[in-house]
């Protein structure tokens, strides 16, 4: 594998923009190479003699250095002279207010030579990349040093809590010769935050009821140790990635300079790499020191001195992929295709669409399609889904995370499925399903349930937006909440029209649906996808795109608008055709909504990822167990 591809594969995705742009510098060197080739073609000295059938490269005319290092070197060759022929000089310029400190500048001494302007451009671009890398690395090192100080304070509180819980009769002794606080006195200045995020804790926070005082119980100690274990593991992984970032960029500068020397037949790499080694990128040892101290601390305090056990937690091994998942997925997909084919054959063979009982039969076939996709095999996936669904139901009493609001958005596209579930309960609970007879449409309870079940997912999502508005103080979440409320109004008007009909209800349904459609379409494209940016590098898209073909984004936007209009079909009067039953038409538009939601999922997650990349967020924030009195965090 070439170094460029290997370099890209080992990058931290969220830090990709902060790495040295190796491919760009390679392209600049390619321009240098092309210019030198053109100069050799034009120059009589470099031209090939007439009649020569072979076009030899420039390297074939260099002096042969021998097969071993004992061969005598030509003292006049550029490689033998080493630093005698200076190619570059280095200078550092301090910039006021710059977080990266001094800015490095390279002075190219051969710019007056023919073609030297192109090499001068290369060194300017190289300086830009070097200063970018050093600035980012310095900033991240400062962050981990501050985080290490906080973990030190947390460890002091944890050790004091251990002493207090395991030895409740111990008293701290602070004499005149030791003015700083003894370990146990730290507990007088901290509060513990180990309670899980639950509806009860949220209600206590709203009512200003605090239960964060230490009770010195073993349960508190166990929860505090669990949080500290996780915090150390995440912090250690951050340090390792930062060390890898430093090493990969140093290697990239070494590779690009050696490539420069090979193209230009100069010897600038030695002095340049010496400068890199002496810079903050090459000489800073804070990360290595922190890695050693974190390992020693974790092994001592969380693994009882067992290095193998401690390192297993700090460096978890990658789980082996199991091929049975792929096998079962393929098997189920094949069974699904066979089932669909069998249904089509049965419908055609029995001419069910033209039979008197075709309405009842179509209702039963919706049953099969709805319940078939459920996954009941993998425990972790099922429990994760149940937990996220419970968080949606209890909104806004839980802190809203990406899986929670992402699932709530999926539920808003399953309105028809929820309505069908109410019909199944009525059909099999109170109807005569053996004769395919039911009176669900005449049931008041079913009618009310049919009316309210459609707005529940949008209500959950609106409450989640209100929770985020309160926590993050971002007005955008307030506007998003109003958007879901407008959708609730639109669904209510459409449901009333479906039940009562009439021109007035049709007008109100059309107006509310039109407003909700415009608001939702704008939010999908601009806010959720981050597109339609007027001043973007990519016209009417966004600066960063994961897909090289920009036309895909325009196609997705057009499809989103078209598919958004699909849910207005009941108001516009497209209800039943001679060859399709109304239930089949509803199923078609529900399928189109699923397709639209699938497209939305892809671009929504892409935008979320790019936002994390733009802010260099490679790690989740880990809650710490102790809060000191002088902390200003909420």
Coordinates of C-alpha atoms in Angstrom, one line a residue, residues 21-553:
X21 CA -2.4 17.4 3.4
X22 CA 0.0 14.9 1.9
X23 CA -1.8 14.5 -1.4
X24 CA -1.9 18.3 -2.0
X25 CA 1.8 18.6 -1.4
X26 CA 2.4 15.7 -3.7
X27 CA 0.5 17.5 -6.4
X28 CA 2.6 20.5 -5.9
X29 CA 5.7 18.4 -6.3
X30 CA 4.3 16.9 -9.4
X31 CA 4.1 20.4 -10.8
X32 CA 7.8 20.9 -9.9
X33 CA 8.6 17.6 -11.6
X34 CA 6.7 18.5 -14.8
X35 CA 8.4 21.9 -14.9
X36 CA 11.9 20.4 -14.7
X37 CA 11.0 17.9 -17.4
X38 CA 9.9 20.7 -19.7
X39 CA 13.1 22.6 -18.9
X40 CA 15.2 19.5 -19.7
X41 CA 13.3 19.1 -23.0
X42 CA 13.9 22.7 -24.0
X43 CA 17.5 22.9 -22.8
X44 CA 20.1 21.6 -25.4
X45 CA 22.3 20.1 -22.6
X46 CA 19.5 17.9 -21.4
X47 CA 18.2 16.9 -24.9
X48 CA 18.6 13.3 -26.0
X49 CA 21.0 12.8 -29.0
X50 CA 19.4 12.3 -32.4
X51 CA 18.9 8.7 -33.4
X52 CA 18.7 7.4 -29.9
X53 CA 15.9 4.9 -29.6
X54 CA 15.9 4.9 -25.8
X55 CA 14.5 7.8 -23.7
X56 CA 16.4 7.4 -20.4
X57 CA 15.4 9.1 -17.2
X58 CA 17.6 11.7 -15.5
X59 CA 18.5 9.2 -12.7
X60 CA 20.3 7.0 -15.3
X61 CA 22.9 9.6 -15.8
X62 CA 23.9 10.1 -12.2
X63 CA 27.3 8.9 -10.9
X64 CA 27.2 5.3 -9.7
X65 CA 27.8 5.2 -5.9
X66 CA 28.7 1.5 -5.7
X67 CA 27.1 -1.6 -4.2
X68 CA 28.4 -1.1 -0.7
X69 CA 28.8 1.9 1.6
X70 CA 32.6 1.5 1.5
X71 CA 32.8 3.0 -2.0
X72 CA 34.5 6.3 -2.2
X73 CA 32.2 9.2 -2.5
X74 CA 32.7 12.1 -4.9
X75 CA 33.3 15.1 -2.7
X76 CA 31.8 17.4 -5.4
X77 CA 28.4 15.6 -5.4
X78 CA 25.5 17.4 -3.7
X79 CA 24.7 14.4 -1.5
X80 CA 28.3 14.2 -0.3
X81 CA 28.5 17.9 0.6
X82 CA 25.5 17.6 2.9
X83 CA 24.9 20.9 4.6
X84 CA 27.7 22.6 2.7
X85 CA 25.2 23.6 0.1
X86 CA 22.4 25.3 2.0
X87 CA 19.0 25.0 0.3
X88 CA 16.7 26.3 3.0
X89 CA 16.9 28.5 6.1
X90 CA 14.4 28.6 9.0
X91 CA 12.9 31.4 10.9
X92 CA 10.2 31.6 13.6
X93 CA 7.9 34.6 13.8
X94 CA 5.8 35.2 16.9
X95 CA 2.2 36.2 16.3
X96 CA 0.3 38.1 19.0
X97 CA -2.8 36.2 20.1
X98 CA -1.9 33.1 18.1
X99 CA -2.7 29.9 20.1
X100 CA 0.0 28.0 18.3
X101 CA 2.8 30.3 19.5
X102 CA 5.5 31.0 17.0
X103 CA 4.8 30.6 13.3
X104 CA 7.5 28.8 11.3
X105 CA 8.8 30.2 8.0
X106 CA 11.1 28.5 5.6
X107 CA 13.4 30.6 3.3
X108 CA 14.2 28.9 0.0
X109 CA 17.6 30.0 -1.1
X110 CA 17.4 28.7 -4.7
X111 CA 14.4 30.7 -5.8
X112 CA 16.6 32.7 -8.3
X113 CA 17.4 29.6 -10.2
X114 CA 15.4 28.7 -13.3
X115 CA 12.2 27.0 -12.1
X116 CA 12.9 28.0 -8.5
X117 CA 9.5 29.8 -8.3
X118 CA 7.7 26.5 -8.3
X119 CA 9.9 25.1 -5.5
X120 CA 9.3 28.3 -3.6
X121 CA 5.5 27.7 -3.8
X122 CA 6.1 24.2 -2.5
X123 CA 7.9 25.4 0.6
X124 CA 5.2 28.0 1.3
X125 CA 2.5 25.4 1.2
X126 CA 4.7 23.1 3.3
X127 CA 5.0 25.9 5.9
X128 CA 1.2 26.3 6.0
X129 CA 0.7 22.6 6.6
X130 CA 3.4 22.4 9.2
X131 CA 2.1 25.4 11.1
X132 CA -1.4 23.9 11.0
X133 CA -0.2 20.6 12.4
X134 CA 1.9 22.2 15.1
X135 CA -1.0 24.6 16.1
X136 CA -3.5 21.8 16.3
X137 CA -1.1 19.5 18.2
X138 CA -0.2 22.2 20.7
X139 CA -3.9 23.0 21.3
X140 CA -4.8 19.4 21.9
X141 CA -1.9 18.9 24.3
X142 CA -3.0 21.8 26.3
X143 CA -6.5 20.3 26.5
X144 CA -5.3 16.9 27.7
X145 CA -3.0 18.6 30.3
X146 CA -6.1 20.5 31.6
X147 CA -8.1 17.3 31.6
X148 CA -5.3 15.5 33.4
X149 CA -5.4 18.1 36.1
X150 CA -9.1 17.6 36.5
X151 CA -8.7 13.8 36.7
X152 CA -6.1 14.4 39.4
X153 CA -8.6 16.3 41.5
X154 CA -11.2 13.6 40.9
X155 CA -8.7 10.9 42.0
X156 CA -7.9 12.7 45.2
X157 CA -11.7 12.8 46.0
X158 CA -12.1 9.2 45.0
X159 CA -9.2 8.0 47.3
X160 CA -10.6 10.1 50.1
X161 CA -14.0 8.5 49.6
X162 CA -12.4 5.0 49.6
X163 CA -10.7 5.8 52.9
X164 CA -14.0 7.1 54.4
X165 CA -16.1 4.2 53.3
X166 CA -13.6 1.4 54.1
X167 CA -12.4 3.0 57.3
X168 CA -15.2 5.2 58.8
X169 CA -13.3 5.8 62.0
X170 CA -10.2 7.4 60.4
X171 CA -9.7 11.0 61.2
X172 CA -7.5 13.4 59.2
X173 CA -4.6 15.0 60.9
X174 CA -3.3 18.3 59.5
X175 CA -0.5 19.7 61.6
X176 CA 1.3 23.0 61.3
X177 CA 4.1 21.3 59.4
X178 CA 1.6 20.3 56.7
X179 CA -0.5 23.3 55.7
X180 CA -2.4 21.5 52.9
X181 CA -5.6 19.6 53.5
X182 CA -5.4 16.0 54.5
X183 CA -7.2 13.6 52.1
X184 CA -10.4 13.2 54.1
X185 CA -10.9 16.9 54.3
X186 CA -11.3 17.0 50.5
X187 CA -14.8 15.4 51.0
X188 CA -15.9 18.6 52.7
X189 CA -15.5 20.5 49.5
X190 CA -17.0 18.2 46.9
X191 CA -20.4 16.8 45.9
X192 CA -21.0 13.5 44.1
X193 CA -22.8 13.2 40.8
X194 CA -23.3 9.4 40.3
X195 CA -27.1 9.3 40.0
X196 CA -28.4 8.0 36.7
X197 CA -30.3 10.3 34.4
X198 CA -33.9 9.3 35.2
X199 CA -37.3 11.0 35.2
X200 CA -37.1 11.3 39.0
X201 CA -33.7 13.0 38.9
X202 CA -35.0 15.4 36.2
X203 CA -38.1 16.3 38.3
X204 CA -35.8 16.9 41.3
X205 CA -33.7 19.2 39.3
X206 CA -36.8 21.1 38.2
X207 CA -38.1 21.3 41.8
X208 CA -34.6 22.4 42.9
X209 CA -34.2 19.3 45.2
X210 CA -30.6 18.3 45.5
X211 CA -29.5 14.8 46.5
X212 CA -25.8 15.2 45.5
X213 CA -24.4 15.3 49.1
X214 CA -22.1 12.5 50.0
X215 CA -23.6 9.8 52.2
X216 CA -20.3 7.7 52.2
X217 CA -22.0 4.5 51.1
X218 CA -20.5 1.6 49.2
X219 CA -23.0 2.1 46.4
X220 CA -21.7 5.7 45.9
X221 CA -18.1 4.4 45.9
X222 CA -18.9 1.7 43.4
X223 CA -20.6 4.1 41.0
X224 CA -17.8 6.7 41.4
X225 CA -15.2 4.0 40.5
X226 CA -17.2 2.9 37.5
X227 CA -17.3 6.5 36.2
X228 CA -13.6 7.1 36.9
X229 CA -12.7 3.8 35.1
X230 CA -14.6 4.9 32.0
X231 CA -13.1 8.4 32.2
X232 CA -9.5 7.0 32.4
X233 CA -10.2 4.6 29.5
X234 CA -11.5 7.4 27.3
X235 CA -8.6 9.7 28.3
X236 CA -6.1 7.0 27.6
X237 CA -7.5 6.4 24.2
X238 CA -7.3 10.2 23.5
X239 CA -3.7 10.2 24.5
X240 CA -2.8 7.3 22.2
X241 CA -4.6 8.9 19.2
X242 CA -2.8 12.2 19.9
X243 CA 0.5 10.3 20.0
X244 CA -0.4 8.6 16.7
X245 CA -1.3 12.0 15.2
X246 CA 2.2 13.3 16.1
X247 CA 4.0 10.3 14.7
X248 CA 2.0 10.1 11.5
X249 CA 2.5 13.8 10.7
X250 CA 6.3 13.5 11.4
X251 CA 6.4 10.5 9.1
X252 CA 4.4 12.4 6.4
X253 CA 6.9 15.4 6.5
X254 CA 9.8 12.9 6.2
X255 CA 8.2 11.2 3.2
X256 CA 7.3 14.4 1.4
X257 CA 10.8 15.9 1.9
X258 CA 12.5 12.8 0.7
X259 CA 10.3 12.9 -2.4
X260 CA 11.3 16.5 -2.9
X261 CA 15.0 15.6 -2.7
X262 CA 14.4 12.8 -5.2
X263 CA 12.7 15.1 -7.7
X264 CA 15.0 18.1 -7.4
X265 CA 18.3 16.2 -6.7
X266 CA 18.8 18.5 -3.7
X267 CA 19.6 17.7 -0.1
X268 CA 17.1 19.7 1.9
X269 CA 15.3 16.9 3.8
X270 CA 18.1 16.5 6.4
X271 CA 18.0 20.1 7.6
X272 CA 14.2 20.4 7.3
X273 CA 13.6 17.2 9.3
X274 CA 16.1 18.4 11.9
X275 CA 14.0 21.5 12.3
X276 CA 10.9 19.3 12.6
X277 CA 12.5 17.3 15.4
X278 CA 13.4 20.4 17.2
X279 CA 9.9 21.9 16.9
X280 CA 7.1 21.4 19.4
X281 CA 5.8 18.6 17.3
X282 CA 9.0 16.6 17.6
X283 CA 10.4 17.7 21.0
X284 CA 7.2 17.8 23.1
X285 CA 7.1 14.9 25.6
X286 CA 3.9 15.8 27.5
X287 CA 1.8 13.1 25.8
X288 CA 4.3 10.3 26.4
X289 CA 4.7 11.3 30.0
X290 CA 0.9 11.4 30.5
X291 CA 0.5 7.9 28.9
X292 CA 3.0 6.5 31.4
X293 CA 1.4 8.1 34.4
X294 CA -2.1 7.1 33.4
X295 CA -1.0 3.5 33.0
X296 CA 0.7 3.5 36.3
X297 CA -2.2 5.2 38.1
X298 CA -4.9 3.0 36.6
X299 CA -3.0 -0.3 37.2
X300 CA -2.4 0.7 40.8
X301 CA -5.8 2.1 41.7
X302 CA -8.2 0.2 39.5
X303 CA -6.5 -3.2 38.8
X304 CA -4.8 -3.9 42.2
X305 CA -1.4 -3.7 40.6
X306 CA -2.3 -6.3 37.9
X307 CA -0.8 -4.8 34.8
X308 CA -2.3 -7.3 32.4
X309 CA -5.8 -6.7 33.8
X310 CA -5.4 -2.9 33.8
X311 CA -4.0 -2.8 30.2
X312 CA -6.8 -5.0 29.0
X313 CA -9.3 -2.4 30.2
X314 CA -7.3 0.5 28.8
X315 CA -6.6 -1.2 25.5
X316 CA -9.6 -3.4 24.8
X317 CA -9.1 -5.9 21.9
X318 CA -11.3 -5.7 18.8
X319 CA -14.1 -8.2 18.8
X320 CA -14.0 -10.8 16.0
X321 CA -16.6 -10.3 13.3
X322 CA -19.1 -13.2 13.1
X323 CA -20.1 -14.3 9.7
X324 CA -23.4 -15.8 10.9
X325 CA -24.9 -12.3 11.0
X326 CA -24.2 -11.9 7.2
X327 CA -25.5 -15.4 6.6
X328 CA -28.7 -14.9 8.5
X329 CA -29.3 -11.5 6.8
X330 CA -28.9 -13.1 3.4
X331 CA -31.2 -16.0 4.4
X332 CA -33.9 -13.8 5.7
X333 CA -33.7 -11.5 2.7
X334 CA -34.1 -14.5 0.4
X335 CA -37.1 -15.8 2.4
X336 CA -38.6 -12.3 2.2
X337 CA -38.3 -12.3 -1.6
X338 CA -39.8 -15.8 -1.7
X339 CA -42.7 -14.7 0.5
X340 CA -43.4 -11.7 -1.7
X341 CA -43.3 -13.8 -4.8
X342 CA -45.7 -16.4 -3.2
X343 CA -48.1 -13.7 -2.3
X344 CA -48.1 -12.3 -5.8
X345 CA -48.7 -15.8 -7.3
X346 CA -51.5 -16.5 -4.9
X347 CA -53.2 -13.2 -5.6
X348 CA -53.0 -13.8 -9.4
X349 CA -54.0 -17.5 -9.3
X350 CA -57.1 -16.9 -7.2
X351 CA -58.0 -13.6 -8.8
X352 CA -58.4 -12.1 -5.3
X353 CA -58.3 -8.5 -6.4
X354 CA -61.6 -9.1 -8.3
X355 CA -63.3 -11.2 -5.6
X356 CA -66.0 -9.9 -3.3
X357 CA -63.8 -10.4 -0.2
X358 CA -60.8 -8.5 -1.5
X359 CA -61.1 -5.7 1.1
X360 CA -60.7 -8.1 4.0
X361 CA -57.9 -10.0 2.4
X362 CA -55.9 -6.8 1.8
X363 CA -56.3 -5.9 5.5
X364 CA -54.7 -9.2 6.4
X365 CA -51.8 -8.8 4.0
X366 CA -50.9 -5.5 5.7
X367 CA -50.5 -7.6 8.9
X368 CA -47.8 -9.8 7.3
X369 CA -45.7 -6.9 5.9
X370 CA -45.8 -5.0 9.2
X371 CA -44.8 -7.7 11.5
X372 CA -42.2 -9.4 9.3
X373 CA -39.3 -7.0 9.7
X374 CA -39.1 -7.2 13.5
X375 CA -35.7 -8.4 14.9
X376 CA -36.2 -10.7 17.9
X377 CA -32.9 -12.5 17.9
X378 CA -30.1 -10.2 19.2
X379 CA -30.5 -9.2 22.8
X380 CA -28.3 -6.1 22.8
X381 CA -30.0 -4.6 19.8
X382 CA -33.4 -5.3 21.2
X383 CA -32.6 -3.8 24.6
X384 CA -31.0 -0.8 23.0
X385 CA -34.1 -0.2 21.0
X386 CA -36.4 -0.6 24.0
X387 CA -34.2 1.8 26.0
X388 CA -34.3 4.4 23.3
X389 CA -38.1 3.9 22.9
X390 CA -38.6 4.4 26.6
X391 CA -36.6 7.6 26.5
X392 CA -38.8 8.8 23.7
X393 CA -42.0 7.9 25.7
X394 CA -40.6 9.7 28.8
X395 CA -39.5 12.8 26.9
X396 CA -38.6 15.4 28.1
X397 CA -37.6 13.7 31.4
X398 CA -34.4 12.2 29.9
X399 CA -31.4 14.0 28.5
X400 CA -31.8 13.9 24.7
X401 CA -29.0 12.1 22.8
X402 CA -28.6 11.3 19.2
X403 CA -30.1 7.8 19.3
X404 CA -33.1 9.1 21.1
X405 CA -34.1 11.9 18.8
X406 CA -33.0 9.8 15.8
X407 CA -35.5 7.0 16.8
X408 CA -38.2 9.6 17.4
X409 CA -37.7 10.9 13.9
X410 CA -38.1 7.3 12.6
X411 CA -41.3 6.9 14.5
X412 CA -42.8 10.0 12.9
X413 CA -42.6 8.1 9.5
X414 CA -44.5 5.1 11.0
X415 CA -47.9 6.8 11.6
X416 CA -49.8 4.5 9.3
X417 CA -48.2 1.4 11.0
X418 CA -49.3 2.6 14.4
X419 CA -52.8 3.1 13.1
X420 CA -52.8 -0.4 11.6
X421 CA -51.7 -1.8 15.0
X422 CA -54.8 -0.3 16.5
X423 CA -56.8 -2.0 13.8
X424 CA -55.2 -5.4 14.4
X425 CA -56.1 -5.2 18.1
X426 CA -59.7 -4.4 17.3
X427 CA -59.8 -6.9 14.4
X428 CA -58.5 -9.9 16.4
X429 CA -59.9 -8.8 19.8
X430 CA -63.5 -7.9 19.0
X431 CA -64.0 -8.9 15.3
X432 CA -64.7 -12.3 13.8
X433 CA -61.5 -12.8 12.0
X434 CA -62.4 -16.3 10.9
X435 CA -65.1 -14.9 8.7
X436 CA -63.1 -11.7 8.0
X437 CA -65.7 -9.5 9.5
X438 CA -65.2 -6.6 12.0
X439 CA -66.9 -3.4 13.2
X440 CA -63.8 -1.5 14.0
X441 CA -64.9 1.5 11.9
X442 CA -68.0 1.8 14.0
X443 CA -66.1 1.7 17.3
X444 CA -65.8 5.0 19.1
X445 CA -62.7 3.8 21.0
X446 CA -61.0 2.7 17.8
X447 CA -61.9 6.1 16.2
X448 CA -60.3 8.0 19.1
X449 CA -57.3 5.8 19.1
X450 CA -57.0 6.2 15.3
X451 CA -57.1 10.0 15.8
X452 CA -54.5 10.3 18.6
X453 CA -52.0 7.6 17.7
X454 CA -50.8 9.6 14.7
X455 CA -49.8 12.6 16.7
X456 CA -47.9 10.8 19.5
X457 CA -44.5 10.5 17.7
X458 CA -44.6 14.1 16.8
X459 CA -45.5 15.1 20.3
X460 CA -42.5 13.1 21.7
X461 CA -40.2 14.8 19.2
X462 CA -41.6 18.2 20.1
X463 CA -40.9 17.6 23.8
X464 CA -37.4 16.5 23.0
X465 CA -36.8 19.8 21.3
X466 CA -38.1 21.7 24.3
X467 CA -35.7 19.7 26.6
X468 CA -32.8 20.6 24.3
X469 CA -33.9 24.2 24.2
X470 CA -33.8 24.5 28.0
X471 CA -30.4 22.7 28.3
X472 CA -28.5 24.2 25.3
X473 CA -30.2 27.6 25.1
X474 CA -30.3 27.3 21.3
X475 CA -33.4 29.0 19.7
X476 CA -33.1 26.6 16.8
X477 CA -34.6 23.8 19.0
X478 CA -37.5 26.1 19.8
X479 CA -38.2 26.5 16.1
X480 CA -37.9 22.8 15.6
X481 CA -40.5 22.2 18.3
X482 CA -42.9 24.6 16.6
X483 CA -42.4 22.6 13.4
X484 CA -43.5 19.4 15.0
X485 CA -46.5 21.2 16.5
X486 CA -47.5 22.4 13.0
X487 CA -47.3 18.8 11.8
X488 CA -49.6 17.8 14.7
X489 CA -52.1 20.4 13.6
X490 CA -51.9 19.2 10.0
X491 CA -52.4 15.6 10.9
X492 CA -55.4 16.5 13.0
X493 CA -57.0 18.4 10.2
X494 CA -56.4 15.6 7.7
X495 CA -57.8 13.0 10.1
X496 CA -60.9 15.0 10.7
X497 CA -61.4 15.4 7.0
X498 CA -61.0 11.7 6.4
X499 CA -63.7 10.9 8.9
X500 CA -66.2 13.7 8.2
X501 CA -65.2 15.0 4.8
X502 CA -66.7 18.2 3.5
X503 CA -65.3 21.2 1.6
X504 CA -64.4 23.3 4.7
X505 CA -62.4 20.5 6.3
X506 CA -60.7 19.8 3.0
X507 CA -59.6 23.5 2.8
X508 CA -58.3 23.5 6.4
X509 CA -56.5 20.2 5.8
X510 CA -54.9 21.4 2.6
X511 CA -53.8 24.7 4.2
X512 CA -52.3 23.1 7.3
X513 CA -50.7 20.3 5.3
X514 CA -49.2 22.8 2.9
X515 CA -47.7 24.9 5.7
X516 CA -46.3 21.8 7.4
X517 CA -44.9 20.4 4.2
X518 CA -43.0 23.7 3.4
X519 CA -41.6 23.9 7.0
X520 CA -40.6 20.2 7.1
X521 CA -39.0 20.3 3.6
X522 CA -37.0 23.5 4.4
X523 CA -35.9 21.9 7.7
X524 CA -34.9 18.6 6.1
X525 CA -32.7 20.3 3.5
X526 CA -31.2 23.3 5.3
X527 CA -31.0 22.3 9.0
X528 CA -30.8 18.5 9.0
X529 CA -28.8 18.1 5.8
X530 CA -26.9 21.4 6.0
X531 CA -27.5 22.1 2.3
X532 CA -28.7 25.2 0.3
X533 CA -25.8 27.3 1.6
X534 CA -25.4 30.3 -0.7
X535 CA -21.8 31.2 0.2
X536 CA -20.5 27.6 0.2
X537 CA -17.5 26.4 -1.8
X538 CA -19.9 24.0 -3.5
X539 CA -22.7 26.2 -4.8
X540 CA -26.0 25.7 -2.9
X541 CA -24.6 22.7 -1.0
X542 CA -22.2 22.8 1.9
X543 CA -18.4 23.3 2.2
X544 CA -17.7 19.6 3.1
X545 CA -19.3 16.7 1.1
X546 CA -18.8 13.0 1.7
X547 CA -19.9 12.1 -1.8
X548 CA -17.7 13.3 -4.6
X549 CA -20.6 13.5 -7.1
X550 CA -22.4 16.7 -6.2
X551 CA -25.4 15.8 -8.4
X552 CA -26.4 13.2 -5.8
X553 CA -27.3 16.0 -3.3

